[in-house]
Coordinates of C-alpha atoms and ligand atoms in Angstrom, one line a residue:
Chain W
X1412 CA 0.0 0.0 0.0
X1413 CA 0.9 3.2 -0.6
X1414 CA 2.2 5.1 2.2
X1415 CA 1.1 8.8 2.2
X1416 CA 3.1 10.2 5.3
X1417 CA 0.0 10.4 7.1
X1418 CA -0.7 8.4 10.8
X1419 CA -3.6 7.9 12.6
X1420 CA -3.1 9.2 16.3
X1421 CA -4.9 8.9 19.7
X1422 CA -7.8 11.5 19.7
X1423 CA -7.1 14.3 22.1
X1424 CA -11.3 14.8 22.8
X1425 CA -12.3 13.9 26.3
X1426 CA -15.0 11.8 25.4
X1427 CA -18.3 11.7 27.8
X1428 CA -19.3 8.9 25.8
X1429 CA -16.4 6.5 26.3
X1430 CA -14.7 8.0 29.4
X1431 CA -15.1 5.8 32.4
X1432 CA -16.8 8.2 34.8
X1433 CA -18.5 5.8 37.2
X1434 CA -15.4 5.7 39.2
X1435 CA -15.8 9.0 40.1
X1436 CA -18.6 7.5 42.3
X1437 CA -16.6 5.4 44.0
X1438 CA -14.4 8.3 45.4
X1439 CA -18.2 9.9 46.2
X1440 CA -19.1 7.2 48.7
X1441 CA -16.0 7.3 50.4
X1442 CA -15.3 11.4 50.5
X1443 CA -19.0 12.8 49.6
X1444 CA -17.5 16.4 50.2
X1445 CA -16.0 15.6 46.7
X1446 CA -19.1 16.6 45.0
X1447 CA -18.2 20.7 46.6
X1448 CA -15.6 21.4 45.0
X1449 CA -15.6 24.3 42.5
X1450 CA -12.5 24.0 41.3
X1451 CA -11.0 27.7 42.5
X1452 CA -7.5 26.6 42.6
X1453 CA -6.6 27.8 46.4
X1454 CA -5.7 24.1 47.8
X1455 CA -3.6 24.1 44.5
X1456 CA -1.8 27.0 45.1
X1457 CA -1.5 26.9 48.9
X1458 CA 0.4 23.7 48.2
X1459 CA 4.1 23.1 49.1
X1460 CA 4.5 20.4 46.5
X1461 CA 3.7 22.1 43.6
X1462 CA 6.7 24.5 44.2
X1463 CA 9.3 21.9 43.1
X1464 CA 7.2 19.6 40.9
X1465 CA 4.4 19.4 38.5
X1466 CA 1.9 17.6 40.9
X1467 CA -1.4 20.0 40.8
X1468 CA -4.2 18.4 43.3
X1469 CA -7.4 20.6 41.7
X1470 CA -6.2 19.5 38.3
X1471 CA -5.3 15.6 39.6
X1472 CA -9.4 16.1 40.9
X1473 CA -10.5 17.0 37.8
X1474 CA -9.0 14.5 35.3
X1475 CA -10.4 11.8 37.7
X1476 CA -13.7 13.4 37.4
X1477 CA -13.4 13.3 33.8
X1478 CA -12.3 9.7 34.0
X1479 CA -8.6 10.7 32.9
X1480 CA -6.5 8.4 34.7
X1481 CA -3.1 8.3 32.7
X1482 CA -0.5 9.6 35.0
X1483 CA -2.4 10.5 37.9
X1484 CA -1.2 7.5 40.3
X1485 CA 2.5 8.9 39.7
X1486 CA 1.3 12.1 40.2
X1487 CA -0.9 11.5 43.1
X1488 CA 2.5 10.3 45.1
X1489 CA 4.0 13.8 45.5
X1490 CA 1.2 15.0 47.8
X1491 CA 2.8 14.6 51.3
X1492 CA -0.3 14.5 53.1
X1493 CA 0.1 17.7 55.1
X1494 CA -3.6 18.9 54.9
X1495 CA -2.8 22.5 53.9
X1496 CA -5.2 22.5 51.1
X1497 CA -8.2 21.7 53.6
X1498 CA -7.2 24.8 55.8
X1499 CA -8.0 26.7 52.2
X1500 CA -10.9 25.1 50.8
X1501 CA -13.6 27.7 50.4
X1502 CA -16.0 24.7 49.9
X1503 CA -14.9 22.1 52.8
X1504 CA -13.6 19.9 51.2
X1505 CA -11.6 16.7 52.5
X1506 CA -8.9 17.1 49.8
X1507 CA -6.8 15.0 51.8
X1508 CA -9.5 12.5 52.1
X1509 CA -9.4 12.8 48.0
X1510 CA -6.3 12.1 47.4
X1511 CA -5.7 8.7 50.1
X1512 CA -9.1 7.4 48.4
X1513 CA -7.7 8.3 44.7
X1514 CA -4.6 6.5 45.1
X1515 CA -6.9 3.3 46.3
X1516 CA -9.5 3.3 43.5
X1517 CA -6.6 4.1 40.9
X1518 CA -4.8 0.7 42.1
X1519 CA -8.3 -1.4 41.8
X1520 CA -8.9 0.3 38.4
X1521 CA -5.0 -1.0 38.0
X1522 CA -2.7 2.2 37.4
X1523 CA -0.2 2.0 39.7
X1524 CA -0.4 -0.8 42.6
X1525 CA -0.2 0.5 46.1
X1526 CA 0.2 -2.0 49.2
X1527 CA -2.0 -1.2 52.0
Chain C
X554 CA -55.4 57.3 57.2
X555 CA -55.2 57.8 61.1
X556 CA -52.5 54.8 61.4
X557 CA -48.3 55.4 62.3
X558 CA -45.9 52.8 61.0
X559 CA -42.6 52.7 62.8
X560 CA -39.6 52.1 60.7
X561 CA -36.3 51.1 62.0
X562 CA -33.1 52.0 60.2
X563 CA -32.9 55.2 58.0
X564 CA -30.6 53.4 55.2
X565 CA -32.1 53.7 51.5
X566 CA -34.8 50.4 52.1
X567 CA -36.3 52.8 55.6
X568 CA -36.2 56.1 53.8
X569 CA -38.2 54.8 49.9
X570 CA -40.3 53.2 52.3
X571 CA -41.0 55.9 54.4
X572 CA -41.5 57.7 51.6
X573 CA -44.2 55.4 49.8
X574 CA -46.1 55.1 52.9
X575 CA -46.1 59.1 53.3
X576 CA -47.5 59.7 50.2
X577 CA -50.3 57.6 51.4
X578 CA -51.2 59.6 54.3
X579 CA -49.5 57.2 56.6
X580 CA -47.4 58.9 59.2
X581 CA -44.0 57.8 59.8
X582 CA -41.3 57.6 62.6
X583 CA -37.8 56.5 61.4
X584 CA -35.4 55.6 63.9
X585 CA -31.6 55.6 63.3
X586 CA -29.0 54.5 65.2
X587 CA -26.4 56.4 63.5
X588 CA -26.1 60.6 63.0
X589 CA -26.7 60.7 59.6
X590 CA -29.1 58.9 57.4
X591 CA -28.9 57.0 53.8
X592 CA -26.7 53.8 55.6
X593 CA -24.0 52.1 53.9
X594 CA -24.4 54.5 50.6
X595 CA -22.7 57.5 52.7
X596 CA -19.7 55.4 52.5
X597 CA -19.9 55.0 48.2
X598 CA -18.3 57.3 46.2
X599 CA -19.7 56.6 42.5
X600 CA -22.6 53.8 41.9
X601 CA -22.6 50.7 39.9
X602 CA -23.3 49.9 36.9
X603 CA -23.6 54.0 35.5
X604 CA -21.0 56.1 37.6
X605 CA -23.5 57.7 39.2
X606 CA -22.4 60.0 42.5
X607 CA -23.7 58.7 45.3
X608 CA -24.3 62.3 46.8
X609 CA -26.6 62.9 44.1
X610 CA -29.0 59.8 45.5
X611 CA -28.2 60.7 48.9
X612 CA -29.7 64.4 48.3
X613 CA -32.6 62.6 46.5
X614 CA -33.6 60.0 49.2
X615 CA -32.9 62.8 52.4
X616 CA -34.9 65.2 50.6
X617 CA -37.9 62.7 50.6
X618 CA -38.0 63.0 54.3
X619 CA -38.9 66.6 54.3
X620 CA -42.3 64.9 53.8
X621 CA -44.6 66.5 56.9
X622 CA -45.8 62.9 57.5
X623 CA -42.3 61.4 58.4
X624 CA -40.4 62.3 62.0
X625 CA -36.7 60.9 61.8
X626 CA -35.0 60.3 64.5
X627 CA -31.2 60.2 64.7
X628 CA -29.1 58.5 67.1
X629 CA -30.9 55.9 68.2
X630 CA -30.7 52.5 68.6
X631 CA -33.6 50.3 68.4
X632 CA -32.3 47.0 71.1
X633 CA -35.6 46.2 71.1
X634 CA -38.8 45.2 69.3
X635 CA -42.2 43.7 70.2
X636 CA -45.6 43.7 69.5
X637 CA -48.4 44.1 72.2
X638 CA -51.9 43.3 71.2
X639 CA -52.2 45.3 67.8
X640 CA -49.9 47.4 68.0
X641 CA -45.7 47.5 67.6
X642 CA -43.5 48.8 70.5
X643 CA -39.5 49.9 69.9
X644 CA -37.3 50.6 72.7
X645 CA -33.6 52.0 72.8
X646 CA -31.1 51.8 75.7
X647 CA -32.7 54.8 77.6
X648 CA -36.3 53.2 77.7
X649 CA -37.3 55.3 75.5
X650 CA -40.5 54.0 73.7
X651 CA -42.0 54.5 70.5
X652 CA -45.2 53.4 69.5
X653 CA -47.3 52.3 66.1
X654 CA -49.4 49.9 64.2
X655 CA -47.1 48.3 62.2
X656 CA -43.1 48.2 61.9
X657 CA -40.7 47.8 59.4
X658 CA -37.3 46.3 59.9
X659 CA -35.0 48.0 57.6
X660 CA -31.6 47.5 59.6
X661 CA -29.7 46.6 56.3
X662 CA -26.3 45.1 56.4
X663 CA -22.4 45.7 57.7
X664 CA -19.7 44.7 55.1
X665 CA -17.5 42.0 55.9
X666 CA -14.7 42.3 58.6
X667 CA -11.9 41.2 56.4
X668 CA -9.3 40.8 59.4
X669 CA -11.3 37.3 59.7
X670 CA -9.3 36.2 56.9
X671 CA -6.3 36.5 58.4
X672 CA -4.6 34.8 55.7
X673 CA -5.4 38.0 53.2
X674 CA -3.3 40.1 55.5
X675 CA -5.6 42.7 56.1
X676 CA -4.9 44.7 59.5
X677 CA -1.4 43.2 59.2
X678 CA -0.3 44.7 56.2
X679 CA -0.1 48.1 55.0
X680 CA -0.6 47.7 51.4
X681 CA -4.1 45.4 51.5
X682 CA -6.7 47.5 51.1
X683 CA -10.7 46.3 51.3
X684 CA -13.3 47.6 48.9
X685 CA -15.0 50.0 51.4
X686 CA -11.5 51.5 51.8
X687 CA -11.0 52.1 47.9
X688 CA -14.4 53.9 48.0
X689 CA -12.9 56.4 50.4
X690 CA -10.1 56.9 48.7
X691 CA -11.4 57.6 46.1
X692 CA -13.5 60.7 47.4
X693 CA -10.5 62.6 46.7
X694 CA -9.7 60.8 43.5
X695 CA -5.8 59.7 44.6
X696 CA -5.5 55.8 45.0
X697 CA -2.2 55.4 46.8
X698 CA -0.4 52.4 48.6
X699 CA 0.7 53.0 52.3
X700 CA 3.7 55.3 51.2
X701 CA 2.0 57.2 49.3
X702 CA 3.0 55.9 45.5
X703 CA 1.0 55.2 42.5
X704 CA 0.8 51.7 42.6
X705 CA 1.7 49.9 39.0
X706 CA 0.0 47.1 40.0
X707 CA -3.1 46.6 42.0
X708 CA -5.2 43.5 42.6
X709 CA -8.9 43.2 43.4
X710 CA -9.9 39.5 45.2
X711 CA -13.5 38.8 44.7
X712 CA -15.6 36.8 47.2
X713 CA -13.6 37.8 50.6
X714 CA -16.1 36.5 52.8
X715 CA -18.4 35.6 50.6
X716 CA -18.7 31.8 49.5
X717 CA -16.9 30.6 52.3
X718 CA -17.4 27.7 54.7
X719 CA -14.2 28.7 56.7
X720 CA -16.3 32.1 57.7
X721 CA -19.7 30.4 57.9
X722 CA -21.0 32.2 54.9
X723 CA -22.4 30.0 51.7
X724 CA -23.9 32.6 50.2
X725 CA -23.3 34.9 47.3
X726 CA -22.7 38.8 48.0
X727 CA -24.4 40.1 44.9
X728 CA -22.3 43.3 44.4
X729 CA -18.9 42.7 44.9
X730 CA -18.3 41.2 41.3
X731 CA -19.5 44.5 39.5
X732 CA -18.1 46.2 42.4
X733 CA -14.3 45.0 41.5
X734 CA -15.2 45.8 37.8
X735 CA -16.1 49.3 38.7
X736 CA -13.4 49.9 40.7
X737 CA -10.9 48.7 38.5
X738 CA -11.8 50.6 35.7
X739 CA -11.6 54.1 38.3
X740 CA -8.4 52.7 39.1
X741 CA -7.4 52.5 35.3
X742 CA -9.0 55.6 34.3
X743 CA -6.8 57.7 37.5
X744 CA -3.5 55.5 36.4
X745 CA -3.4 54.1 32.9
X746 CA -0.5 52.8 32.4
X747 CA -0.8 50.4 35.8
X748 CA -1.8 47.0 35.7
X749 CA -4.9 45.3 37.0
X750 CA -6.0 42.5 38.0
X751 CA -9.2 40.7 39.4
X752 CA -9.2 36.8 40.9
X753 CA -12.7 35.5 40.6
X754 CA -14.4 32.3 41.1
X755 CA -17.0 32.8 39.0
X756 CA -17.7 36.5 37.5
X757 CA -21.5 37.1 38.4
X758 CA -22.3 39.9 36.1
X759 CA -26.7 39.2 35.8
X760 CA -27.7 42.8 36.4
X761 CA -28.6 44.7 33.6
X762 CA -25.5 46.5 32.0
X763 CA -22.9 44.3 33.8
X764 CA -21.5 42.6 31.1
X765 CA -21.7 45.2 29.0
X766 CA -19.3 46.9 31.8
X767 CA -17.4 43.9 32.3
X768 CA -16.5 43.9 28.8
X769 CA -15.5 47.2 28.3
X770 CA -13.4 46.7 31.3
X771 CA -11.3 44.5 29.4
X772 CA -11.7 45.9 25.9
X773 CA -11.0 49.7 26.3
X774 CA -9.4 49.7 30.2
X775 CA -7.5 46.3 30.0
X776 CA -7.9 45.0 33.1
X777 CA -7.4 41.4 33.1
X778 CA -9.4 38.6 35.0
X779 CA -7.3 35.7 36.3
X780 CA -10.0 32.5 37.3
X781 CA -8.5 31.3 40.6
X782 CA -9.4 31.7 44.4
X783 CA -6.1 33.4 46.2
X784 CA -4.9 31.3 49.1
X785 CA -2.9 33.7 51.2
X786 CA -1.2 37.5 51.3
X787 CA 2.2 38.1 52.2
X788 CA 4.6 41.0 52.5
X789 CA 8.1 41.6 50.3
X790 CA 11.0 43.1 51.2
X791 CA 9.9 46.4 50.3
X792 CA 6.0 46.2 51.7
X793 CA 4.3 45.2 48.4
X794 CA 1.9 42.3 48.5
X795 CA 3.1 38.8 47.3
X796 CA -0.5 36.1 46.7
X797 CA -0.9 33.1 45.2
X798 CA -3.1 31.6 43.5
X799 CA -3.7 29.1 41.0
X800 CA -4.5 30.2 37.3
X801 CA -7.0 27.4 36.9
X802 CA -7.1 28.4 33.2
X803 CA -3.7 27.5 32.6
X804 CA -3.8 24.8 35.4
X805 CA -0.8 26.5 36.9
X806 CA 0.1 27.5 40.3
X807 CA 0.8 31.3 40.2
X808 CA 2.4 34.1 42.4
X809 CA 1.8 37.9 41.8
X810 CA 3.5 41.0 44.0
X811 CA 1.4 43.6 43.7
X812 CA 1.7 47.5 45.0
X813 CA -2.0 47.4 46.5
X814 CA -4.6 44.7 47.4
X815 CA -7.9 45.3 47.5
X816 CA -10.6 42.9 49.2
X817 CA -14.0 42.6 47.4
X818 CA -15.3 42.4 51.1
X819 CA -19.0 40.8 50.7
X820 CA -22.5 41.9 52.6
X821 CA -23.1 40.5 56.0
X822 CA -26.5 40.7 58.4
X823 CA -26.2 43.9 60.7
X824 CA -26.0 43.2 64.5
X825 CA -29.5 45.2 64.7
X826 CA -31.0 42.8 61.7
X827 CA -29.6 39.7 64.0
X828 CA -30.6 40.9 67.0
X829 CA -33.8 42.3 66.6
X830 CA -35.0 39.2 64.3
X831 CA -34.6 37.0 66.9
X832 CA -36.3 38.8 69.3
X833 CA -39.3 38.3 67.0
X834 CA -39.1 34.5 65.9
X835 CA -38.0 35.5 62.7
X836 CA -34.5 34.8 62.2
X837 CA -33.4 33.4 59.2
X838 CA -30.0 32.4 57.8
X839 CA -26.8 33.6 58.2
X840 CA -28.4 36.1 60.7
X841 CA -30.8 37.7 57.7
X842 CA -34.4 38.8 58.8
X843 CA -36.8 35.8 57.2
X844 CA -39.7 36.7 54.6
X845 CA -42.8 35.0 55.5
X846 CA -42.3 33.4 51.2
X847 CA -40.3 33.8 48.7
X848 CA -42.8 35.2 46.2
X849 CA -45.7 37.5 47.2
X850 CA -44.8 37.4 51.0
X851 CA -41.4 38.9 50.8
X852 CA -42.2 41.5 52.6
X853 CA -44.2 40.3 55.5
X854 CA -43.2 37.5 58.2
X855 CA -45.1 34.9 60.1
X856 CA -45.2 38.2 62.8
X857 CA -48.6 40.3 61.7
X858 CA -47.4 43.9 61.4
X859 CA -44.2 43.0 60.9
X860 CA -42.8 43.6 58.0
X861 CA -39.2 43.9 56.1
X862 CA -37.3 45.9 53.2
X863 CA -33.7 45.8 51.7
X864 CA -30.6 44.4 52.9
X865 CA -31.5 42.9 56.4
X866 CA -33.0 40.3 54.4
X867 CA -30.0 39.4 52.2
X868 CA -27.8 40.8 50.1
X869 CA -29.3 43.7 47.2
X870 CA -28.0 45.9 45.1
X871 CA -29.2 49.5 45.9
X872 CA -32.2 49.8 43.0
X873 CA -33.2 46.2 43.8
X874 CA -33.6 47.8 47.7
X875 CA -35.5 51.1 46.5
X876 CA -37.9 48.6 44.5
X877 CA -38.3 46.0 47.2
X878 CA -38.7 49.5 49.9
X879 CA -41.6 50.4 47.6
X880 CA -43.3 47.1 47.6
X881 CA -43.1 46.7 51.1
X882 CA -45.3 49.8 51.6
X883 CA -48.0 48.6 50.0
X884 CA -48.1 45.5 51.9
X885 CA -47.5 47.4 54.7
X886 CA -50.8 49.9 53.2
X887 CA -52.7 46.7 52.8
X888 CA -52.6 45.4 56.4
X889 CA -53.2 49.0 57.9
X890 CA -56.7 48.9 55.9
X891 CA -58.0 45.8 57.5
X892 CA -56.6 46.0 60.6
X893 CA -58.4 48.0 63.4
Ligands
FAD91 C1 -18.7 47.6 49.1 C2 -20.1 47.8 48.6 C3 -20.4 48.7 47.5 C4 -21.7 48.9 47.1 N1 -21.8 49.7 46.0 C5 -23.1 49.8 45.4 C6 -23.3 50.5 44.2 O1 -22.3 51.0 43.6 N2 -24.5 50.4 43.6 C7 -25.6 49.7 44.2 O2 -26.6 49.7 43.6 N3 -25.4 49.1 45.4 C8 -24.2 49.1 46.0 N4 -24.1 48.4 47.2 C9 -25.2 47.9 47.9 C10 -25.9 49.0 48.7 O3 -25.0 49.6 49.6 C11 -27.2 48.4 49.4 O4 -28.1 47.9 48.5 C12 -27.9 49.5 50.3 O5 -27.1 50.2 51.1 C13 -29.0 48.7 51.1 O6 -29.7 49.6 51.9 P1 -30.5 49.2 53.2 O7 -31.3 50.3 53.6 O8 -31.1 47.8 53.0 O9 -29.3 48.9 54.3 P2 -28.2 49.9 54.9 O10 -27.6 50.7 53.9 O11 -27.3 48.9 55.7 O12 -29.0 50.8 56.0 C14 -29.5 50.2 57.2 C15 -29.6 51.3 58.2 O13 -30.1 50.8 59.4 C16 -29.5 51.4 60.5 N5 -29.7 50.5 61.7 C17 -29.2 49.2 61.8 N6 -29.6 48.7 63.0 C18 -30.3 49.6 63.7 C19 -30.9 49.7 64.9 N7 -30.9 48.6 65.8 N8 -31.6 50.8 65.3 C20 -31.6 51.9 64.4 N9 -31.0 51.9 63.2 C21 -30.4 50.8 62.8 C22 -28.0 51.5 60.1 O14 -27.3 52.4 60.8 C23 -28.2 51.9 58.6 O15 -28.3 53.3 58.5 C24 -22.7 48.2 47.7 C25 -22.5 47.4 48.8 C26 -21.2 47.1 49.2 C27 -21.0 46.2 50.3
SF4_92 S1 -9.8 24.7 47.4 FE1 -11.6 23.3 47.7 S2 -13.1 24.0 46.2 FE2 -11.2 25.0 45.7 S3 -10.3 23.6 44.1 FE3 -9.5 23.0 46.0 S4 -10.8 21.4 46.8 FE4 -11.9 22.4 45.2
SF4_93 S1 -2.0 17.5 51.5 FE1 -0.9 17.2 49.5 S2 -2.1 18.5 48.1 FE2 -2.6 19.2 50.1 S3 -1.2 20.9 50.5 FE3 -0.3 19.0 51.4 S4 1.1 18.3 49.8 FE4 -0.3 19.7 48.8
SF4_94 S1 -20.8 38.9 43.7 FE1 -18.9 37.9 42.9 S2 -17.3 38.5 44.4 FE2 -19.3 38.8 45.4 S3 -19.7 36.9 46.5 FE3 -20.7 36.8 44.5 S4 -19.3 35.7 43.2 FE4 -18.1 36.5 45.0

């Protein structure tokens, strides 16, 4: 066959109608103040992490919402645990509840294995 | 019409609806804590959405209560309110009683004590500023930081104490969006060549005209709206004001020193509005006086006589207040007429 130069890649859509967002429920029953979150960005930039790496915890949220789950184990692991993002939350939200429960429901959904 | 109607607070929702009920032979007695009367709008220097100068509405709404049927009384604080049989009795510190057949709680709102958010630095920090401040600078047109320069940068945050669990307040403040868009472009317009910026969380611009302002805020002034909440104020070596945020747009974590900070302080329940809707059972949330409905019973409450106008029942802009003044007279009208 002739070959053209051209290549099909991975579409770059998020797509609602393919994008496994039941799991998002999962996180729901264990940290319902999930739900609250407006996405405003303060535990993100409150965050002592985020100073020396990429990790962003609003946008981690938000890809899991969208059932975007590439990458987000690894990323996930820079959070320390300190809870200065719940001090900030304008909403209430357990973001450090978020992020333990994440971590689990990413290693049954198989990215990234954690022993607990 | 042989009947009196107390009204407590002289703000803009006591006066229009002192006013109203005038005009229908009703006399009136307006109480006011403070001096002067027109409330918060003494503080505001031009209006939202037009530019208009407050002073001009102040004139128009003290010159109202020239009316022969209204008394005003300055300097006086209502602590208490009850009714006795048909008729509504008011009571300051000195026992002094006043007496009607119906009353009107107009006791409005205080703005936001920012030094709750300790975090924003205000109180601490010479260079944060809260919106209430800006107005008063702005009486004599010079916007200055703490050492007297122009600032090149300046920084309105939106929603300080507003939307907020961590100060007990869920609500929405109403003004303080087109507030920051107002002042930033008197800002622009006194220093063009400085930067400005406003963090929002959402920008709620639903009155009529606020778009269009918000838009020419950023087509002809260039001030420029960055979508993320600010987590915390700190000072720089040379007192300017370091925040960060997150730029949720970009999905990057962000820091900004700017020369001033101004805090889009939101609308809270005045102690009178509190206090005295307790007294009466009628406390509703967040310390706001509570409407009998939401529909055609705004005005009353489950208390008959009782009735309520403008800001002590949540946050309103000022023409939403004059309109919601009005309509409480003529409940207020109503009940006089079938009520002996
Ligand atoms: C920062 C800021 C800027 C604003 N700018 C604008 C603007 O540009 N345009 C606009 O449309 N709206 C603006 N508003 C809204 C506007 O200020 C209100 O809509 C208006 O003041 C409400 O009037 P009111 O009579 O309900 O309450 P208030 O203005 O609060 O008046 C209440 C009065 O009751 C008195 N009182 C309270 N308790 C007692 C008591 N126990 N006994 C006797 N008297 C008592 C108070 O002293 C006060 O005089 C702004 C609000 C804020 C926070
Ligand atoms: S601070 Fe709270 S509401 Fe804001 S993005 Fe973070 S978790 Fe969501
Ligand atoms: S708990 Fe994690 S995400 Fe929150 S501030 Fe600490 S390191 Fe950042
Ligand atoms: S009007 Fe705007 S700044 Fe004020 S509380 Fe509402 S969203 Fe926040």
């Amino acid at each position: 066959m002739k070959n053209w130069g051209f290549k099909i890649s991975k579409p770059r859509v998020l797509d609602f109608d393919t994008a496994n967002l039941d799991a998002y429920n999962r996180l729901i029953e264990k940290v319902p103040s999930a739900h609250r979150c407006l996405m405003c960005g303060a535990c993100t930039a409150t965050c002592t992490a985020n100073l020396h790496t990429t990790f962003n915890f609003r946008n981690c949220h938000l890809m899991f919402r969208r059932g975007q789950f590439e990458g987000l184990a690894e990323e996930l692991d820079k959070c320390m645990l300190c809870g200065k993002c719940k001090l900030v939350c304008p909403r209430g939200v357990n973001t450090r509840a978020i992020i333990y429960n994440l971590r689990i429901v990413l290693s049954d959904l198989n990215y990234k294995k954690i022993e607990l | 019409m042989d009947k009196k109607v107390l009204i407590i607070g002289g703000g803009p929702a006591g006066i229009e609806t002192a006013y109203s009920l005038a005009l229908q032979d009703v006399k009136v007695v307006m109480i006011e804590k403070d001096a002067n009367v027109c409330g918060n709008i003494q503080n505001w220097e031009k209006l939202f959405p037009d530019f208009k100068d407050a002073e001009e509405v102040r004139k128009i709404l003290s010159q109202k209560l020239n009316h022969p049927n209204i008394e005003v009384i300055t300097n006086t604080e209502i602590k208490n309110l009850y009714p006795q049989g048909n008729l509504w009795f008011a009571k300051n510190d000195d026992e002094r009683i006043f007496e009607a057949n119906a009353a009107l709680l107009a006791t409005g709102f205080e703005v936001f004590d920012a030094k709750r958010k300790e975090e924003l630095g205000y109180g601490i920090y010479d260079n944060v500023i809260t919106s209430a401040d800006f107005e008063k600078m702005y009486k004599s047109r010079k916007i200055l930081t703490a050492e007297g320069r122009v600032p090149q940068r300046i920084a309105f945050l939106n929603c300080v104490g507003s939307r907020d669990e961590k100060v007990g307040n869920h609500y929405c403040s109403r003004v303080c969006c087109i507030n920051a868009v107002k002042q930033a472009i008197e800002f622009k317009e006194l220093v063009p060549d400085a930067k400005a910026y406003c963090f929002y969380m959402d920008m709620r611009m639903a009155g009529q005209f606020y778009e269009e302002l918000y838009r020419k805020s950023q087509e002809k002034y260039g001030v420029t709206y960055i979508r993320g909440r600010t987590s915390e104020a700190a000072v720089t070596r040379d007192n300017r004001i370091q925040i960060k945020a997150e730029d949720t747009l970009s999905a990057l974590p962000m820091k900004m020193t700017v020369d001033l900070l101004v805090l889009m302080v939101g609308i809270e329940a005045s102690a009178g509005t509190t206090l005295l809707s307790e007294q009466n059972d009628v406390l509703g949330l967040y310390g706001f006086a509570k409407p009998l409905g939401l529909y055609s019973e705004d005005n009353m409450t489950t208390k008959p006589g009782l009735f309520l106008a403008g800001t002590c029942k949540r946050p309103l802009t000022l023409p939403e207040t004059l309109a919601d003044a009005r309509s409480a007279a003529t409940d207020i009208i109503k009940y006089l007429k079938t009520t002996k």
